[in-house]
Amino acid sequence: MTKRKGIVFAPYGPVWRKQRKFCHATLRNFGLGRLSLEPCILQGLATIKTELQRLNEVSGGAGVDLAPLISNAVSNVICSLILGQRFHHEDHEFRTMLDLMVRGLEICINSPAVLINIFPLLYYLPFGVFKELRQVEGDITAFLKRIIANHRETLDPANPRDLTDMYLIEMLAQQSAGEEGSSFTEDYLFYIIGDLFIAGTDTTTNSVLWILLYMVSHPDIQDEVQAEIDKVVGRHRVPSLTDKGSLPFTEATIMEVQRLTVVVPLAIPHMASETTEFRGYTIPKGTVVVPNLWSVHRDPTVWDDPDTFNPARFLDDEGKLLRKECFIPFGIGRRVCMGEQLAKMELFLMVTSLLQAFRFRLPERTPPPNLQGRFGLTLAPCSYSVCVSPRG
Ligand code: HEM
């Protein structure tokens, strides 16, 4: 569907390298991996907190679904960076886009539409999931193209607002320098924006939802995380990225949930760019290779009791955080996740701020939650409700 353009599904080579380098450098300029992005993340968190307070008052002890609020706050961070825009959590069109994105990923991987990878003509079938997929793609395309067109019309090269502006400026510079065959085109920009919008929303949202689900399933661990936050940050100061080094148990808990849940369990399909010999196997050039991150995270030769939730495995005897080579939720190598630093910032701030402010628990008389998840390129938790009470 992305016509080998963008970043995520672009083939390895000079065009991918140039585009990834440009986008990564530009996102860094706008705050990716830097303390300067903290207010942008906290802004979304403030909305979630206000809404959760309100829902707690009106729900009368019934559970609330956290997914819409969290996906909105997460998506607004990447939207600020790439589109210079935030969307209200009740914005109907934006909500529809987020829902379509989830549905699109599900159809692509977990329905007969997966066969399009082998028989591309199936894409044009006028019924069922094939038709639905084209509809989803069409709606997301129209939404993003409208925003890009608006950027083109209001572009002020002296005051770039976001990645889209920076890209348009680079594109115009290459055109006026007469660069033949430059890959910087508006068409390419569209696929890049689509990639970043999707990769930057679904993955982090699901990670936060998994962490909160594990917290309600393991209230003793939730207690421990909250005790650490209370001790280091207190109840009133908003947690900051500068607290990261002082909250090892909280970090270990985030990592342990990421280890067990692996939100991108099969990474992104790779392709052998040369014929390669590996452990006695010949992998011909062009072979699609699917990295199984899930199996690495559950490998009993690497992890003691791999199916058990145990944040302490990421701590040494003095309670300091341990880095483990086989912990690879963002993949490894040249195609490693481009948003790793951004995702880590978001996960840390969201988890610490939410657990500082609220106690999360399962509603009375509900069966134990399903920890298997729902697979659709990313592994999402099955939808769940929780009771949220302010900690005061
Ligand atoms: C917890 C959140 C996230 C997880 C677990 C995650 C995980 C991954 C994984 C496993 C890959 C594939 C690596 C491979 O194929 O070997 C990937 C690729 C990618 N991710 Fe993320 N990701 C997250 C958040 C983000 C965010 C916030 C962004 C936004 C900038 C992003 C942008 C990308 C891009 C552009 C690629 C493709 C890189 C390339 O092919 O060169 N990701 N991610």
CSV table of C-alpha atoms and ligand atoms in Angstrom, one decimal:
chain,number,residue,atom,x,y,z
A,1,MET,CA,0.0,0.0,0.0
A,2,THR,CA,2.9,2.4,0.7
A,3,LYS,CA,4.3,1.8,-2.8
A,4,ARG,CA,7.8,1.2,-1.3
A,5,LYS,CA,7.8,4.8,-0.2
A,6,GLY,CA,7.9,6.4,3.3
A,7,ILE,CA,10.3,4.9,5.9
A,8,VAL,CA,8.7,1.9,7.5
A,9,PHE,CA,8.2,-0.2,4.4
A,10,ALA,CA,10.8,1.5,2.1
A,11,PRO,CA,13.5,-0.9,0.8
A,12,TYR,CA,16.9,-0.6,2.4
A,13,GLY,CA,19.1,1.7,0.2
A,14,PRO,CA,20.2,5.3,-0.4
A,15,VAL,CA,16.7,6.7,-0.7
A,16,TRP,CA,15.5,5.2,2.6
A,17,ARG,CA,18.8,6.3,4.3
A,18,LYS,CA,18.4,9.9,3.1
A,19,GLN,CA,14.7,10.1,4.1
A,20,ARG,CA,15.2,8.5,7.5
A,21,LYS,CA,18.2,10.8,8.2
A,22,PHE,CA,16.4,13.9,7.2
A,23,CYS,CA,13.3,13.0,9.3
A,24,HIS,CA,15.2,11.9,12.3
A,25,ALA,CA,17.3,15.1,12.3
A,26,THR,CA,14.2,17.3,11.8
A,27,LEU,CA,12.3,15.5,14.6
A,28,ARG,CA,15.3,16.0,16.9
A,29,ASN,CA,15.2,19.7,16.0
A,30,PHE,CA,11.6,19.9,17.1
A,31,GLY,CA,12.4,18.1,20.4
A,32,LEU,CA,12.5,14.3,19.9
A,33,GLY,CA,14.7,12.9,22.7
A,34,ARG,CA,15.1,16.3,24.3
A,35,LEU,CA,13.8,17.8,27.5
A,36,SER,CA,12.3,20.7,25.4
A,37,LEU,CA,9.5,18.2,24.3
A,38,GLU,CA,8.4,17.6,27.9
A,39,PRO,CA,5.7,20.3,28.0
A,40,CYS,CA,4.1,19.0,24.8
A,41,ILE,CA,3.7,15.5,26.4
A,42,LEU,CA,2.5,17.0,29.7
A,43,GLN,CA,-0.1,19.0,28.0
A,44,GLY,CA,-1.9,15.8,26.8
A,45,LEU,CA,-1.5,14.3,30.2
A,46,ALA,CA,-3.2,17.3,31.9
A,47,THR,CA,-6.2,16.6,29.7
A,48,ILE,CA,-6.3,12.9,30.6
A,49,LYS,CA,-6.1,13.8,34.3
A,50,THR,CA,-8.9,16.3,34.1
A,51,GLU,CA,-11.1,13.9,32.1
A,52,LEU,CA,-10.4,11.0,34.5
A,53,GLN,CA,-11.3,13.1,37.5
A,54,ARG,CA,-14.6,14.0,35.8
A,55,LEU,CA,-15.3,10.4,34.7
A,56,ASN,CA,-14.6,9.2,38.2
A,57,GLU,CA,-17.2,11.6,39.5
A,58,VAL,CA,-19.9,10.7,37.0
A,59,SER,CA,-19.2,6.9,36.6
A,60,GLY,CA,-20.3,6.0,40.1
A,61,GLY,CA,-17.7,3.3,40.5
A,62,ALA,CA,-18.2,1.7,37.1
A,63,GLY,CA,-15.2,1.1,35.0
A,64,VAL,CA,-13.9,3.5,32.3
A,65,ASP,CA,-12.2,2.6,29.0
A,66,LEU,CA,-8.9,4.5,29.0
A,67,ALA,CA,-8.0,3.8,25.3
A,68,PRO,CA,-9.7,6.9,23.7
A,69,LEU,CA,-8.0,9.3,26.1
A,70,ILE,CA,-4.6,7.7,25.9
A,71,SER,CA,-4.5,7.3,22.1
A,72,ASN,CA,-5.5,11.0,21.8
A,73,ALA,CA,-2.8,12.2,24.1
A,74,VAL,CA,-0.1,10.0,22.5
A,75,SER,CA,-1.2,10.9,18.9
A,76,ASN,CA,-1.1,14.6,19.7
A,77,VAL,CA,2.6,14.4,20.5
A,78,ILE,CA,3.5,13.1,17.0
A,79,CYS,CA,0.9,15.3,15.4
A,80,SER,CA,2.5,18.4,17.0
A,81,LEU,CA,5.9,17.4,15.7
A,82,ILE,CA,4.9,16.5,12.1
A,83,LEU,CA,1.7,18.5,11.5
A,84,GLY,CA,2.1,21.4,14.1
A,85,GLN,CA,-1.4,20.6,15.3
A,86,ARG,CA,-3.1,19.1,18.4
A,87,PHE,CA,-6.6,17.7,18.2
A,88,HIS,CA,-9.3,17.8,21.0
A,89,HIS,CA,-10.2,14.4,22.4
A,90,GLU,CA,-13.8,15.0,21.3
A,91,ASP,CA,-12.9,16.1,17.8
A,92,HIS,CA,-15.1,13.6,15.9
A,93,GLU,CA,-13.0,13.5,12.7
A,94,PHE,CA,-9.7,12.9,14.5
A,95,ARG,CA,-11.3,10.2,16.7
A,96,THR,CA,-12.5,8.5,13.5
A,97,MET,CA,-9.0,8.7,12.1
A,98,LEU,CA,-7.6,7.0,15.2
A,99,ASP,CA,-10.2,4.2,15.0
A,100,LEU,CA,-9.7,3.7,11.3
A,101,MET,CA,-5.9,3.3,11.9
A,102,VAL,CA,-6.5,0.5,14.4
A,103,ARG,CA,-9.0,-1.2,12.1
A,104,GLY,CA,-6.6,-0.8,9.1
A,105,LEU,CA,-3.7,-2.4,10.9
A,106,GLU,CA,-6.0,-5.3,12.1
A,107,ILE,CA,-7.3,-5.9,8.5
A,108,CYS,CA,-3.8,-5.8,7.0
A,109,ILE,CA,-2.4,-8.6,9.2
A,110,ASN,CA,-5.3,-10.5,10.7
A,111,SER,CA,-7.8,-11.0,7.9
A,112,PRO,CA,-7.9,-12.6,4.4
A,113,ALA,CA,-6.5,-9.2,3.2
A,114,VAL,CA,-3.1,-10.5,4.3
A,115,LEU,CA,-3.2,-12.4,1.0
A,116,ILE,CA,-2.8,-9.1,-0.9
A,117,ASN,CA,1.0,-9.5,-0.1
A,118,ILE,CA,1.0,-12.6,-2.3
A,119,PHE,CA,-1.7,-11.8,-4.8
A,120,PRO,CA,-1.7,-8.0,-5.2
A,121,LEU,CA,-4.8,-7.9,-7.4
A,122,LEU,CA,-6.9,-9.0,-4.5
A,123,TYR,CA,-6.6,-5.4,-3.3
A,124,TYR,CA,-9.2,-4.4,-5.9
A,125,LEU,CA,-11.9,-6.9,-4.9
A,126,PRO,CA,-15.2,-5.0,-4.5
A,127,PHE,CA,-16.4,-6.7,-1.3
A,128,GLY,CA,-15.6,-7.7,2.3
A,129,VAL,CA,-12.3,-6.7,4.0
A,130,PHE,CA,-10.7,-5.8,0.7
A,131,LYS,CA,-13.3,-3.1,0.0
A,132,GLU,CA,-13.1,-2.0,3.7
A,133,LEU,CA,-9.3,-1.7,3.5
A,134,ARG,CA,-9.5,0.6,0.5
A,135,GLN,CA,-12.1,2.7,2.3
A,136,VAL,CA,-9.9,3.0,5.4
A,137,GLU,CA,-6.9,3.9,3.3
A,138,GLY,CA,-9.0,6.4,1.3
A,139,ASP,CA,-10.3,8.2,4.4
A,140,ILE,CA,-6.8,8.4,6.1
A,141,THR,CA,-5.3,9.6,2.8
A,142,ALA,CA,-7.9,12.4,2.4
A,143,PHE,CA,-7.4,13.6,6.0
A,144,LEU,CA,-3.6,13.7,5.7
A,145,LYS,CA,-3.6,15.2,2.1
A,146,ARG,CA,-5.8,18.0,3.2
A,147,ILE,CA,-3.4,18.9,6.0
A,148,ILE,CA,-0.4,18.8,3.7
A,149,ALA,CA,-2.2,21.0,1.1
A,150,ASN,CA,-2.9,23.5,3.9
A,151,HIS,CA,0.8,23.6,4.9
A,152,ARG,CA,1.8,24.2,1.2
A,153,GLU,CA,-0.6,27.2,1.0
A,154,THR,CA,0.5,28.8,4.3
A,155,LEU,CA,4.2,27.9,4.2
A,156,ASP,CA,6.6,30.6,5.5
A,157,PRO,CA,10.1,29.3,4.8
A,158,ALA,CA,11.5,31.7,7.5
A,159,ASN,CA,9.3,30.1,10.2
A,160,PRO,CA,8.9,26.4,9.8
A,161,ARG,CA,6.3,25.1,12.1
A,162,ASP,CA,6.9,21.3,11.9
A,163,LEU,CA,8.3,18.4,10.0
A,164,THR,CA,5.9,18.9,7.1
A,165,ASP,CA,7.1,22.5,6.6
A,166,MET,CA,10.8,21.5,6.9
A,167,TYR,CA,10.2,18.8,4.2
A,168,LEU,CA,8.4,21.2,1.9
A,169,ILE,CA,11.3,23.7,2.3
A,170,GLU,CA,13.9,20.9,1.5
A,171,MET,CA,11.9,19.8,-1.5
A,172,LEU,CA,11.8,23.4,-2.9
A,173,ALA,CA,15.5,23.9,-2.2
A,174,GLN,CA,16.3,20.7,-4.1
A,175,GLN,CA,14.0,21.7,-7.0
A,176,SER,CA,15.6,25.1,-7.3
A,177,ALA,CA,19.1,23.6,-7.2
A,178,GLY,CA,17.9,21.6,-10.2
A,179,GLU,CA,18.5,18.2,-8.6
A,180,GLU,CA,17.3,15.6,-11.0
A,181,GLY,CA,15.3,12.7,-9.7
A,182,SER,CA,15.3,13.9,-6.1
A,183,SER,CA,13.2,11.6,-3.8
A,184,PHE,CA,12.0,14.7,-1.9
A,185,THR,CA,8.5,15.0,-3.4
A,186,GLU,CA,5.1,15.8,-2.0
A,187,ASP,CA,4.1,12.2,-2.7
A,188,TYR,CA,6.9,10.9,-0.6
A,189,LEU,CA,6.1,13.4,2.1
A,190,PHE,CA,2.6,12.0,2.3
A,191,TYR,CA,3.8,8.4,2.9
A,192,ILE,CA,6.3,9.7,5.5
A,193,ILE,CA,3.6,11.6,7.4
A,194,GLY,CA,1.3,8.5,7.2
A,195,ASP,CA,4.1,6.3,8.6
A,196,LEU,CA,5.0,8.6,11.4
A,197,PHE,CA,1.3,9.2,12.3
A,198,ILE,CA,0.6,5.5,12.5
A,199,ALA,CA,3.9,4.3,14.0
A,200,GLY,CA,3.9,7.1,16.5
A,201,THR,CA,0.4,6.5,17.8
A,202,ASP,CA,-0.6,2.8,17.9
A,203,THR,CA,2.6,1.4,19.4
A,204,THR,CA,3.0,3.9,22.3
A,205,THR,CA,-0.8,3.9,23.1
A,206,ASN,CA,-0.8,0.1,23.3
A,207,SER,CA,2.3,0.1,25.5
A,208,VAL,CA,0.7,2.5,28.0
A,209,LEU,CA,-2.6,0.5,28.0
A,210,TRP,CA,-0.6,-2.8,28.6
A,211,ILE,CA,1.3,-1.2,31.5
A,212,LEU,CA,-2.0,0.0,33.2
A,213,LEU,CA,-3.5,-3.4,32.6
A,214,TYR,CA,-0.6,-5.1,34.3
A,215,MET,CA,-0.9,-2.6,37.2
A,216,VAL,CA,-4.5,-3.6,37.8
A,217,SER,CA,-3.7,-7.3,37.5
A,218,HIS,CA,-0.7,-6.9,39.9
A,219,PRO,CA,-1.8,-4.4,42.6
A,220,ASP,CA,1.2,-5.2,44.7
A,221,ILE,CA,3.5,-3.9,41.9
A,222,GLN,CA,1.3,-0.9,41.5
A,223,ASP,CA,1.8,-0.2,45.2
A,224,GLU,CA,5.6,-0.5,44.8
A,225,VAL,CA,5.7,1.9,41.8
A,226,GLN,CA,3.5,4.4,43.6
A,227,ALA,CA,5.6,4.2,46.7
A,228,GLU,CA,8.8,4.9,44.7
A,229,ILE,CA,7.1,7.9,42.9
A,230,ASP,CA,5.8,9.3,46.2
A,231,LYS,CA,9.3,9.0,47.7
A,232,VAL,CA,11.2,10.6,44.8
A,233,VAL,CA,8.7,13.0,43.3
A,234,GLY,CA,6.0,13.4,46.0
A,235,ARG,CA,2.3,13.8,45.3
A,236,HIS,CA,2.2,17.4,44.1
A,237,ARG,CA,5.2,18.1,41.8
A,238,VAL,CA,4.6,16.9,38.2
A,239,PRO,CA,7.1,14.1,37.3
A,240,SER,CA,9.8,15.2,34.9
A,241,LEU,CA,12.2,13.3,32.6
A,242,THR,CA,14.9,14.4,34.9
A,243,ASP,CA,13.5,12.0,37.5
A,244,LYS,CA,14.1,9.0,35.3
A,245,GLY,CA,17.4,8.0,36.9
A,246,SER,CA,15.9,8.1,40.3
A,247,LEU,CA,12.9,5.8,39.6
A,248,PRO,CA,14.6,2.4,38.8
A,249,PHE,CA,11.7,0.3,40.0
A,250,THR,CA,9.2,2.2,37.8
A,251,GLU,CA,11.5,1.9,34.8
A,252,ALA,CA,12.0,-1.8,35.5
A,253,THR,CA,8.2,-2.2,35.6
A,254,ILE,CA,7.8,-0.5,32.3
A,255,MET,CA,10.5,-2.6,30.7
A,256,GLU,CA,9.1,-5.8,32.2
A,257,VAL,CA,5.7,-5.1,30.7
A,258,GLN,CA,7.3,-4.3,27.3
A,259,ARG,CA,9.3,-7.6,27.5
A,260,LEU,CA,6.1,-9.7,28.1
A,261,THR,CA,3.8,-7.9,25.8
A,262,VAL,CA,6.1,-6.9,22.8
A,263,VAL,CA,3.7,-4.5,21.1
A,264,VAL,CA,5.4,-5.1,17.7
A,265,PRO,CA,6.0,-8.8,18.1
A,266,LEU,CA,7.1,-9.6,14.6
A,267,ALA,CA,8.8,-6.2,14.0
A,268,ILE,CA,8.4,-5.1,10.4
A,269,PRO,CA,9.2,-7.6,7.6
A,270,HIS,CA,12.8,-7.3,6.4
A,271,MET,CA,14.3,-8.5,3.1
A,272,ALA,CA,17.7,-10.0,2.5
A,273,SER,CA,19.5,-7.5,0.3
A,274,GLU,CA,22.2,-10.0,-0.6
A,275,THR,CA,22.3,-13.8,-0.7
A,276,THR,CA,23.5,-14.8,2.7
A,277,GLU,CA,24.8,-17.9,4.5
A,278,PHE,CA,23.6,-18.2,8.1
A,279,ARG,CA,24.0,-21.2,10.4
A,280,GLY,CA,24.1,-23.6,7.4
A,281,TYR,CA,21.1,-22.0,5.7
A,282,THR,CA,21.3,-20.1,2.4
A,283,ILE,CA,19.0,-17.1,2.4
A,284,PRO,CA,18.6,-16.0,-1.2
A,285,LYS,CA,18.6,-12.3,-2.0
A,286,GLY,CA,15.0,-10.9,-1.8
A,287,THR,CA,13.8,-13.4,0.8
A,288,VAL,CA,11.4,-11.8,3.3
A,289,VAL,CA,12.7,-12.4,6.8
A,290,VAL,CA,10.3,-11.9,9.8
A,291,PRO,CA,12.2,-11.1,13.0
A,292,ASN,CA,10.3,-12.8,16.0
A,293,LEU,CA,10.9,-10.3,18.8
A,294,TRP,CA,8.3,-12.1,20.9
A,295,SER,CA,10.4,-15.3,21.0
A,296,VAL,CA,13.5,-13.4,22.0
A,297,HIS,CA,11.6,-11.9,25.0
A,298,ARG,CA,10.3,-15.3,26.1
A,299,ASP,CA,13.4,-17.4,25.4
A,300,PRO,CA,13.9,-19.7,28.5
A,301,THR,CA,17.7,-19.9,27.8
A,302,VAL,CA,17.9,-16.1,28.4
A,303,TRP,CA,15.2,-15.3,30.9
A,304,ASP,CA,14.5,-17.1,34.2
A,305,ASP,CA,10.9,-18.1,34.3
A,306,PRO,CA,10.1,-16.1,31.2
A,307,ASP,CA,6.3,-16.2,31.4
A,308,THR,CA,6.3,-14.6,34.9
A,309,PHE,CA,5.8,-10.9,35.4
A,310,ASN,CA,8.8,-9.9,37.5
A,311,PRO,CA,10.1,-6.3,37.2
A,312,ALA,CA,13.0,-7.1,39.6
A,313,ARG,CA,14.7,-9.1,36.9
A,314,PHE,CA,15.8,-5.7,35.5
A,315,LEU,CA,17.4,-4.6,38.8
A,316,ASP,CA,20.7,-5.5,40.3
A,317,ASP,CA,21.3,-6.3,44.0
A,318,GLU,CA,21.5,-2.6,44.8
A,319,GLY,CA,18.2,-1.8,43.0
A,320,LYS,CA,20.0,-0.2,40.1
A,321,LEU,CA,18.6,-0.7,36.6
A,322,LEU,CA,20.1,-3.5,34.4
A,323,ARG,CA,20.4,-3.2,30.7
A,324,LYS,CA,19.8,-6.6,29.0
A,325,GLU,CA,21.0,-7.3,25.5
A,326,CYS,CA,18.0,-9.5,24.7
A,327,PHE,CA,15.5,-6.8,25.6
A,328,ILE,CA,14.7,-5.5,22.2
A,329,PRO,CA,11.1,-4.1,22.0
A,330,PHE,CA,12.3,-1.5,19.4
A,331,GLY,CA,14.2,-4.0,17.2
A,332,ILE,CA,17.9,-3.9,16.5
A,333,GLY,CA,20.3,-2.9,13.7
A,334,ARG,CA,19.9,-0.3,11.0
A,335,ARG,CA,16.1,-0.5,10.9
A,336,VAL,CA,15.8,-0.1,14.6
A,337,CYS,CA,12.7,2.0,15.6
A,338,MET,CA,13.2,5.6,14.7
A,339,GLY,CA,11.0,6.8,17.5
A,340,GLU,CA,12.6,4.9,20.3
A,341,GLN,CA,13.7,7.9,22.3
A,342,LEU,CA,10.3,9.6,21.8
A,343,ALA,CA,8.5,6.5,22.9
A,344,LYS,CA,10.6,6.1,26.0
A,345,MET,CA,9.9,9.7,27.0
A,346,GLU,CA,6.2,9.3,26.5
A,347,LEU,CA,6.0,6.0,28.3
A,348,PHE,CA,7.9,7.3,31.3
A,349,LEU,CA,6.0,10.6,31.7
A,350,MET,CA,2.6,9.0,31.1
A,351,VAL,CA,3.1,6.1,33.5
A,352,THR,CA,4.6,8.2,36.3
A,353,SER,CA,2.1,11.0,36.0
A,354,LEU,CA,-0.9,8.7,35.9
A,355,LEU,CA,0.2,6.4,38.7
A,356,GLN,CA,1.2,9.5,40.8
A,357,ALA,CA,-2.3,10.9,40.4
A,358,PHE,CA,-4.6,7.8,40.4
A,359,ARG,CA,-5.1,4.4,41.8
A,360,PHE,CA,-6.3,2.0,39.1
A,361,ARG,CA,-8.2,-1.2,39.9
A,362,LEU,CA,-10.6,-3.7,38.2
A,363,PRO,CA,-14.3,-3.1,38.7
A,364,GLU,CA,-16.0,-5.4,41.3
A,365,ARG,CA,-17.0,-8.8,40.1
A,366,THR,CA,-15.1,-8.8,36.8
A,367,PRO,CA,-13.3,-11.9,35.6
A,368,PRO,CA,-9.4,-11.7,35.5
A,369,PRO,CA,-8.4,-9.6,32.5
A,370,ASN,CA,-7.2,-11.2,29.3
A,371,LEU,CA,-3.4,-10.8,29.0
A,372,GLN,CA,-3.2,-12.5,25.6
A,373,GLY,CA,-4.0,-9.4,23.5
A,374,ARG,CA,-5.3,-8.8,20.0
A,375,PHE,CA,-2.9,-9.0,17.1
A,376,GLY,CA,-2.9,-6.6,14.2
A,377,LEU,CA,0.7,-5.7,13.2
A,378,THR,CA,0.9,-4.4,16.8
A,379,LEU,CA,-0.2,-6.5,19.7
A,380,ALA,CA,-2.9,-4.5,21.6
A,381,PRO,CA,-4.6,-5.5,24.9
A,382,CYS,CA,-8.2,-6.6,24.5
A,383,SER,CA,-10.4,-3.7,25.5
A,384,TYR,CA,-10.9,-3.4,29.2
A,385,SER,CA,-12.4,-1.0,31.8
A,386,VAL,CA,-10.9,0.1,35.1
A,387,CYS,CA,-12.0,2.1,38.1
A,388,VAL,CA,-9.9,5.2,38.6
A,389,SER,CA,-9.7,7.0,42.0
A,390,PRO,CA,-7.7,10.1,42.7
A,391,ARG,CA,-4.9,9.5,45.2
A,392,GLY,CA,-5.2,13.0,46.7
B,1,HEM,C1,6.6,1.8,22.5
B,1,HEM,C2,6.5,2.4,21.3
B,1,HEM,C3,7.2,1.8,20.1
B,1,HEM,C4,7.6,0.5,19.9
B,1,HEM,C5,7.6,-0.7,20.8
B,1,HEM,C6,8.2,0.5,18.5
B,1,HEM,C7,8.7,-0.6,17.9
B,1,HEM,C8,9.2,-0.6,16.6
B,1,HEM,C9,9.8,-1.8,16.0
B,1,HEM,C10,9.9,-3.2,16.6
B,1,HEM,C11,10.1,-1.4,14.7
B,1,HEM,C12,10.7,-2.4,13.6
B,1,HEM,C13,12.2,-2.6,13.8
B,1,HEM,C14,12.6,-3.6,12.8
B,1,HEM,O1,12.0,-3.8,11.8
B,1,HEM,O2,13.6,-4.3,13.1
B,1,HEM,C15,9.8,0.0,14.6
B,1,HEM,C16,10.1,0.7,13.4
B,1,HEM,C17,9.8,2.1,13.3
B,1,HEM,N1,9.3,2.9,14.3
B,1,HEM,FE1,8.7,2.4,16.1
B,1,HEM,N2,8.0,1.8,18.0
B,1,HEM,C18,7.5,2.6,18.9
B,1,HEM,C19,7.2,3.9,18.8
B,1,HEM,C20,7.5,4.7,17.7
B,1,HEM,C21,7.2,6.1,17.6
B,1,HEM,C22,6.7,7.0,18.7
B,1,HEM,C23,7.6,6.5,16.3
B,1,HEM,C24,7.5,7.9,15.8
B,1,HEM,C25,8.5,8.6,15.4
B,1,HEM,C26,8.1,5.3,15.6
B,1,HEM,C27,8.6,5.3,14.3
B,1,HEM,C28,9.1,4.1,13.7
B,1,HEM,C29,9.6,4.1,12.4
B,1,HEM,C30,9.7,5.3,11.4
B,1,HEM,C31,10.1,2.8,12.1
B,1,HEM,C32,10.7,2.3,10.8
B,1,HEM,C33,12.2,2.5,10.9
B,1,HEM,C34,12.9,2.0,9.6
B,1,HEM,O3,12.4,1.1,8.9
B,1,HEM,O4,14.0,2.6,9.3
B,1,HEM,N3,8.0,4.2,16.5
B,1,HEM,N4,9.3,0.4,15.8
